[in-house]
């Protein structure tokens, strides 16, 4: 995408949001699993290890409503909700779909040598930070 710079000359601007399906090698082989469609028609999907609303990251984990600090308000708005994924309420069946998709994505990641190397790299980086090396 080109846009005018401060002095009027055009410069190349690279604007790209990080897609949870992207991997370091540039491939987007992560499977999308449809969990549900919201009342206003937006899709809730699991992409890799992320729960997305219309392709935008919403959460990386499920929280049981009974453990949520705002559980009373959640149950008032959605009495059948058992889990939360960010701002999204999920029923027991929908949460099971998410957990199944997470398990499948985890298995795919563990089978990918590049993903294993990335996990080791991140672990080493965190270990170095703990020791004060940055």
Short mmCIF file of N, CA and C in Angstrom, two decimals, residues 7-118:
data_model
loop_
_atom_site.label_atom_id
_atom_site.label_comp_id
_atom_site.label_asym_id
_atom_site.label_seq_id
_atom_site.Cartn_x
_atom_site.Cartn_y
_atom_site.Cartn_z
N UNK A 7 6.32 14.75 3.47
CA UNK A 7 6.69 15.80 2.52
C UNK A 7 5.94 15.67 1.20
N UNK A 8 4.92 14.83 1.15
CA UNK A 8 4.12 14.68 -0.06
C UNK A 8 4.59 13.54 -0.94
N UNK A 9 5.81 13.05 -0.76
CA UNK A 9 6.30 11.93 -1.56
C UNK A 9 5.63 10.65 -1.09
N UNK A 10 5.44 9.74 -2.01
CA UNK A 10 4.80 8.49 -1.61
C UNK A 10 5.81 7.55 -0.99
N UNK A 11 5.37 6.86 0.01
CA UNK A 11 6.21 5.87 0.66
C UNK A 11 5.41 4.59 0.80
N UNK A 12 6.11 3.50 0.89
CA UNK A 12 5.43 2.22 1.02
C UNK A 12 5.16 1.97 2.49
N UNK A 13 3.91 1.72 2.80
CA UNK A 13 3.51 1.43 4.17
C UNK A 13 3.00 0.00 4.20
N UNK A 14 3.50 -0.72 5.14
CA UNK A 14 3.07 -2.10 5.27
C UNK A 14 2.18 -2.18 6.50
N UNK A 15 0.89 -2.29 6.27
CA UNK A 15 -0.05 -2.41 7.37
C UNK A 15 -0.64 -3.80 7.33
N UNK A 16 -0.38 -4.53 8.37
CA UNK A 16 -0.89 -5.89 8.42
C UNK A 16 -1.12 -6.26 9.86
N UNK A 17 -2.29 -6.72 10.14
CA UNK A 17 -2.58 -7.21 11.47
C UNK A 17 -2.12 -8.64 11.58
N UNK A 18 -1.60 -9.01 12.71
CA UNK A 18 -1.14 -10.37 12.92
C UNK A 18 -2.32 -11.30 12.95
N UNK A 19 -2.34 -12.22 12.01
CA UNK A 19 -3.39 -13.23 11.95
C UNK A 19 -2.94 -14.41 12.79
N UNK A 20 -3.80 -14.89 13.73
CA UNK A 20 -3.40 -16.02 14.55
C UNK A 20 -3.07 -17.27 13.74
N UNK A 21 -3.55 -17.33 12.50
CA UNK A 21 -3.28 -18.50 11.67
C UNK A 21 -1.90 -18.46 11.03
N UNK A 22 -1.25 -17.29 11.06
CA UNK A 22 0.07 -17.18 10.44
C UNK A 22 1.11 -17.90 11.27
N UNK A 23 2.02 -18.57 10.59
CA UNK A 23 3.15 -19.18 11.28
C UNK A 23 4.41 -18.49 10.79
N UNK A 24 5.54 -18.80 11.38
CA UNK A 24 6.78 -18.12 11.03
C UNK A 24 7.23 -18.39 9.61
N UNK A 25 6.83 -19.51 9.04
CA UNK A 25 7.28 -19.82 7.69
C UNK A 25 6.37 -19.20 6.63
N UNK A 26 5.39 -18.40 7.05
CA UNK A 26 4.55 -17.71 6.09
C UNK A 26 3.33 -18.49 5.65
N UNK A 27 3.23 -19.75 6.01
CA UNK A 27 2.07 -20.53 5.60
C UNK A 27 0.92 -20.27 6.56
N UNK A 28 -0.29 -20.44 6.07
CA UNK A 28 -1.46 -20.27 6.91
C UNK A 28 -2.25 -21.57 6.89
N UNK A 29 -1.64 -22.61 7.41
CA UNK A 29 -2.23 -23.93 7.33
C UNK A 29 -3.10 -24.27 8.54
N UNK A 30 -3.24 -23.35 9.49
CA UNK A 30 -4.06 -23.63 10.66
C UNK A 30 -5.51 -23.75 10.23
N UNK A 31 -6.16 -24.76 10.76
CA UNK A 31 -7.55 -25.00 10.42
C UNK A 31 -8.45 -24.03 11.18
N UNK A 32 -9.53 -23.64 10.52
CA UNK A 32 -10.55 -22.82 11.16
C UNK A 32 -11.71 -23.73 11.54
N UNK A 33 -12.17 -23.60 12.76
CA UNK A 33 -13.30 -24.38 13.24
C UNK A 33 -14.40 -23.41 13.65
N UNK A 34 -15.55 -23.50 13.00
CA UNK A 34 -16.67 -22.65 13.34
C UNK A 34 -17.28 -23.13 14.65
N UNK A 35 -17.40 -22.23 15.61
CA UNK A 35 -17.98 -22.55 16.91
C UNK A 35 -19.46 -22.19 16.91
N UNK A 36 -19.75 -20.95 16.50
CA UNK A 36 -21.14 -20.51 16.43
C UNK A 36 -21.21 -19.23 15.62
N UNK A 37 -22.42 -18.81 15.32
CA UNK A 37 -22.67 -17.52 14.71
C UNK A 37 -23.44 -16.69 15.72
N UNK A 38 -22.99 -15.48 15.97
CA UNK A 38 -23.65 -14.63 16.96
C UNK A 38 -25.02 -14.19 16.46
N UNK A 39 -25.80 -13.58 17.34
CA UNK A 39 -27.14 -13.11 16.97
C UNK A 39 -27.10 -12.09 15.86
N UNK A 40 -26.02 -11.32 15.78
CA UNK A 40 -25.91 -10.32 14.72
C UNK A 40 -25.19 -10.84 13.48
N UNK A 41 -24.96 -12.15 13.41
CA UNK A 41 -24.43 -12.78 12.20
C UNK A 41 -22.92 -12.90 12.10
N UNK A 42 -22.19 -12.55 13.14
CA UNK A 42 -20.73 -12.67 13.10
C UNK A 42 -20.31 -14.09 13.48
N UNK A 43 -19.23 -14.56 12.85
CA UNK A 43 -18.74 -15.91 13.09
C UNK A 43 -17.75 -15.94 14.25
N UNK A 44 -17.93 -16.91 15.13
CA UNK A 44 -16.97 -17.18 16.19
C UNK A 44 -16.23 -18.44 15.75
N UNK A 45 -14.92 -18.33 15.55
CA UNK A 45 -14.12 -19.44 15.06
C UNK A 45 -12.90 -19.66 15.93
N UNK A 46 -12.41 -20.89 15.91
CA UNK A 46 -11.11 -21.20 16.52
C UNK A 46 -10.13 -21.29 15.37
N UNK A 47 -9.08 -20.48 15.43
CA UNK A 47 -8.03 -20.50 14.42
C UNK A 47 -6.73 -20.79 15.16
N UNK A 48 -6.21 -21.98 14.97
CA UNK A 48 -5.02 -22.38 15.72
C UNK A 48 -5.36 -22.46 17.19
N UNK A 49 -4.66 -21.71 18.02
CA UNK A 49 -4.91 -21.69 19.46
C UNK A 49 -5.59 -20.39 19.88
N UNK A 50 -6.31 -19.75 18.96
CA UNK A 50 -6.98 -18.48 19.24
C UNK A 50 -8.46 -18.58 18.93
N UNK A 51 -9.26 -17.92 19.76
CA UNK A 51 -10.69 -17.81 19.50
C UNK A 51 -10.89 -16.44 18.86
N UNK A 52 -11.50 -16.43 17.69
CA UNK A 52 -11.64 -15.19 16.92
C UNK A 52 -13.10 -14.88 16.64
N UNK A 53 -13.40 -13.59 16.61
CA UNK A 53 -14.72 -13.10 16.24
C UNK A 53 -14.55 -12.35 14.93
N UNK A 54 -15.13 -12.89 13.87
CA UNK A 54 -14.98 -12.33 12.52
C UNK A 54 -13.51 -12.17 12.13
N UNK A 55 -12.69 -13.16 12.50
CA UNK A 55 -11.28 -13.15 12.13
C UNK A 55 -10.38 -12.32 13.03
N UNK A 56 -10.95 -11.58 13.98
CA UNK A 56 -10.17 -10.76 14.91
C UNK A 56 -10.01 -11.51 16.23
N UNK A 57 -8.82 -11.47 16.78
CA UNK A 57 -8.53 -12.17 18.02
C UNK A 57 -9.46 -11.73 19.13
N UNK A 58 -10.05 -12.69 19.81
CA UNK A 58 -10.91 -12.42 20.95
C UNK A 58 -10.31 -12.98 22.24
N UNK A 59 -9.79 -14.21 22.20
CA UNK A 59 -9.24 -14.82 23.42
C UNK A 59 -8.34 -15.99 23.05
N UNK A 60 -7.50 -16.35 24.03
CA UNK A 60 -6.65 -17.53 23.90
C UNK A 60 -7.09 -18.65 24.82
N UNK A 61 -8.08 -18.39 25.66
CA UNK A 61 -8.50 -19.40 26.62
C UNK A 61 -9.98 -19.24 26.95
N UNK A 62 -10.53 -20.30 27.50
CA UNK A 62 -11.91 -20.28 27.99
C UNK A 62 -11.90 -20.08 29.50
N UNK A 63 -12.88 -19.34 29.99
CA UNK A 63 -13.04 -19.14 31.43
C UNK A 63 -14.43 -19.63 31.79
N UNK A 64 -14.51 -20.49 32.79
CA UNK A 64 -15.82 -20.96 33.24
C UNK A 64 -16.57 -19.79 33.85
N UNK A 65 -17.85 -19.68 33.52
CA UNK A 65 -18.66 -18.57 34.04
C UNK A 65 -18.71 -18.61 35.56
N UNK A 66 -18.79 -19.80 36.14
CA UNK A 66 -18.88 -19.89 37.61
C UNK A 66 -17.63 -19.35 38.31
N UNK A 67 -16.51 -19.22 37.58
CA UNK A 67 -15.28 -18.66 38.14
C UNK A 67 -15.05 -17.21 37.73
N UNK A 68 -15.91 -16.68 36.87
CA UNK A 68 -15.76 -15.33 36.34
C UNK A 68 -16.22 -14.30 37.38
N UNK A 69 -15.51 -13.18 37.52
CA UNK A 69 -15.90 -12.17 38.52
C UNK A 69 -17.29 -11.56 38.27
N UNK A 70 -17.74 -11.53 37.03
CA UNK A 70 -19.05 -10.95 36.70
C UNK A 70 -20.09 -12.02 36.37
N UNK A 71 -20.01 -13.16 37.03
CA UNK A 71 -20.87 -14.29 36.69
C UNK A 71 -22.36 -13.97 36.79
N UNK A 72 -22.76 -13.18 37.77
CA UNK A 72 -24.19 -12.87 37.93
C UNK A 72 -24.72 -12.11 36.72
N UNK A 73 -24.00 -11.10 36.29
CA UNK A 73 -24.41 -10.32 35.11
C UNK A 73 -24.40 -11.18 33.85
N UNK A 74 -23.41 -12.07 33.74
CA UNK A 74 -23.33 -12.95 32.57
C UNK A 74 -24.54 -13.86 32.54
N UNK A 75 -24.89 -14.46 33.67
CA UNK A 75 -26.03 -15.37 33.71
C UNK A 75 -27.35 -14.63 33.50
N UNK A 76 -27.43 -13.36 33.89
CA UNK A 76 -28.63 -12.57 33.61
C UNK A 76 -28.80 -12.37 32.11
N UNK A 77 -27.70 -12.09 31.42
CA UNK A 77 -27.74 -11.84 29.98
C UNK A 77 -27.83 -13.12 29.17
N UNK A 78 -27.17 -14.18 29.63
CA UNK A 78 -27.14 -15.46 28.90
C UNK A 78 -27.23 -16.60 29.90
N UNK A 79 -28.46 -17.00 30.28
CA UNK A 79 -28.64 -18.01 31.32
C UNK A 79 -28.02 -19.38 31.01
N UNK A 80 -27.87 -19.69 29.73
CA UNK A 80 -27.31 -21.00 29.36
C UNK A 80 -25.79 -20.99 29.19
N UNK A 81 -25.15 -19.86 29.46
CA UNK A 81 -23.69 -19.75 29.29
C UNK A 81 -22.96 -20.54 30.37
N UNK A 82 -21.95 -21.30 29.94
CA UNK A 82 -21.10 -22.03 30.88
C UNK A 82 -19.66 -21.54 30.83
N UNK A 83 -19.27 -20.91 29.71
CA UNK A 83 -17.90 -20.46 29.52
C UNK A 83 -17.90 -19.09 28.84
N UNK A 84 -16.79 -18.38 29.03
CA UNK A 84 -16.56 -17.10 28.35
C UNK A 84 -15.26 -17.20 27.56
N UNK A 85 -15.27 -16.62 26.37
CA UNK A 85 -14.07 -16.48 25.55
C UNK A 85 -13.95 -15.00 25.24
N UNK A 86 -13.24 -14.27 26.08
CA UNK A 86 -13.22 -12.82 25.92
C UNK A 86 -14.59 -12.27 26.26
N UNK A 87 -15.23 -11.61 25.28
CA UNK A 87 -16.57 -11.05 25.49
C UNK A 87 -17.67 -12.00 25.06
N UNK A 88 -17.31 -13.17 24.57
CA UNK A 88 -18.28 -14.10 23.98
C UNK A 88 -18.72 -15.14 24.99
N UNK A 89 -20.04 -15.31 25.12
CA UNK A 89 -20.57 -16.37 25.99
C UNK A 89 -20.71 -17.64 25.16
N UNK A 90 -20.41 -18.76 25.79
CA UNK A 90 -20.51 -20.06 25.12
C UNK A 90 -21.29 -21.02 25.99
N UNK A 91 -22.05 -21.90 25.32
CA UNK A 91 -22.75 -22.96 26.03
C UNK A 91 -21.79 -24.12 26.24
N UNK A 92 -22.26 -25.14 26.93
CA UNK A 92 -21.43 -26.31 27.19
C UNK A 92 -20.99 -26.97 25.89
N UNK A 93 -21.91 -27.11 24.93
CA UNK A 93 -21.59 -27.74 23.65
C UNK A 93 -20.59 -26.90 22.85
N UNK A 94 -20.77 -25.58 22.84
CA UNK A 94 -19.86 -24.70 22.12
C UNK A 94 -18.47 -24.72 22.75
N UNK A 95 -18.41 -24.77 24.07
CA UNK A 95 -17.12 -24.85 24.76
C UNK A 95 -16.41 -26.16 24.42
N UNK A 96 -17.18 -27.24 24.28
CA UNK A 96 -16.59 -28.53 23.90
C UNK A 96 -16.00 -28.46 22.49
N UNK A 97 -16.65 -27.73 21.59
CA UNK A 97 -16.12 -27.55 20.23
C UNK A 97 -14.78 -26.81 20.30
N UNK A 98 -14.72 -25.75 21.11
CA UNK A 98 -13.49 -24.97 21.26
C UNK A 98 -12.37 -25.85 21.83
N UNK A 99 -12.67 -26.60 22.88
CA UNK A 99 -11.66 -27.45 23.50
C UNK A 99 -11.16 -28.52 22.53
N UNK A 100 -12.07 -29.08 21.73
CA UNK A 100 -11.66 -30.06 20.72
C UNK A 100 -10.76 -29.44 19.66
N UNK A 101 -11.11 -28.22 19.23
CA UNK A 101 -10.29 -27.53 18.23
C UNK A 101 -8.92 -27.17 18.80
N UNK A 102 -8.89 -26.76 20.09
CA UNK A 102 -7.61 -26.48 20.74
C UNK A 102 -6.74 -27.74 20.80
N UNK A 103 -7.34 -28.88 21.12
CA UNK A 103 -6.58 -30.14 21.21
C UNK A 103 -6.01 -30.51 19.84
N UNK A 104 -6.81 -30.34 18.78
CA UNK A 104 -6.34 -30.66 17.44
C UNK A 104 -5.21 -29.71 17.02
N UNK A 105 -5.36 -28.43 17.33
CA UNK A 105 -4.32 -27.45 16.98
C UNK A 105 -3.03 -27.73 17.75
N UNK A 106 -3.17 -28.09 19.02
CA UNK A 106 -2.00 -28.41 19.84
C UNK A 106 -1.25 -29.61 19.26
N UNK A 107 -2.00 -30.63 18.81
CA UNK A 107 -1.38 -31.81 18.21
C UNK A 107 -0.66 -31.43 16.92
N UNK A 108 -1.27 -30.56 16.10
CA UNK A 108 -0.63 -30.11 14.87
C UNK A 108 0.65 -29.34 15.16
N UNK A 109 0.60 -28.49 16.17
CA UNK A 109 1.77 -27.69 16.53
C UNK A 109 2.90 -28.58 17.03
N UNK A 110 2.56 -29.55 17.85
CA UNK A 110 3.59 -30.44 18.39
C UNK A 110 4.22 -31.33 17.32
N UNK A 111 3.52 -31.52 16.20
CA UNK A 111 4.06 -32.34 15.12
C UNK A 111 4.89 -31.53 14.13
N UNK A 112 4.90 -30.22 14.25
CA UNK A 112 5.59 -29.34 13.31
C UNK A 112 6.97 -28.96 13.87
N UNK A 113 8.06 -29.36 13.21
CA UNK A 113 9.40 -29.05 13.70
C UNK A 113 9.66 -27.55 13.86
N UNK A 114 9.14 -26.74 12.96
CA UNK A 114 9.35 -25.29 13.06
C UNK A 114 8.66 -24.74 14.32
N UNK A 115 7.49 -25.26 14.62
CA UNK A 115 6.77 -24.82 15.82
C UNK A 115 7.51 -25.25 17.08
N UNK A 116 8.08 -26.43 17.06
CA UNK A 116 8.85 -26.91 18.21
C UNK A 116 10.07 -26.02 18.44
N UNK A 117 10.77 -25.68 17.36
CA UNK A 117 11.92 -24.77 17.48
C UNK A 117 11.50 -23.41 18.03
N UNK A 118 10.36 -22.91 17.58
CA UNK A 118 9.88 -21.62 18.05
C UNK A 118 9.56 -21.67 19.54
#
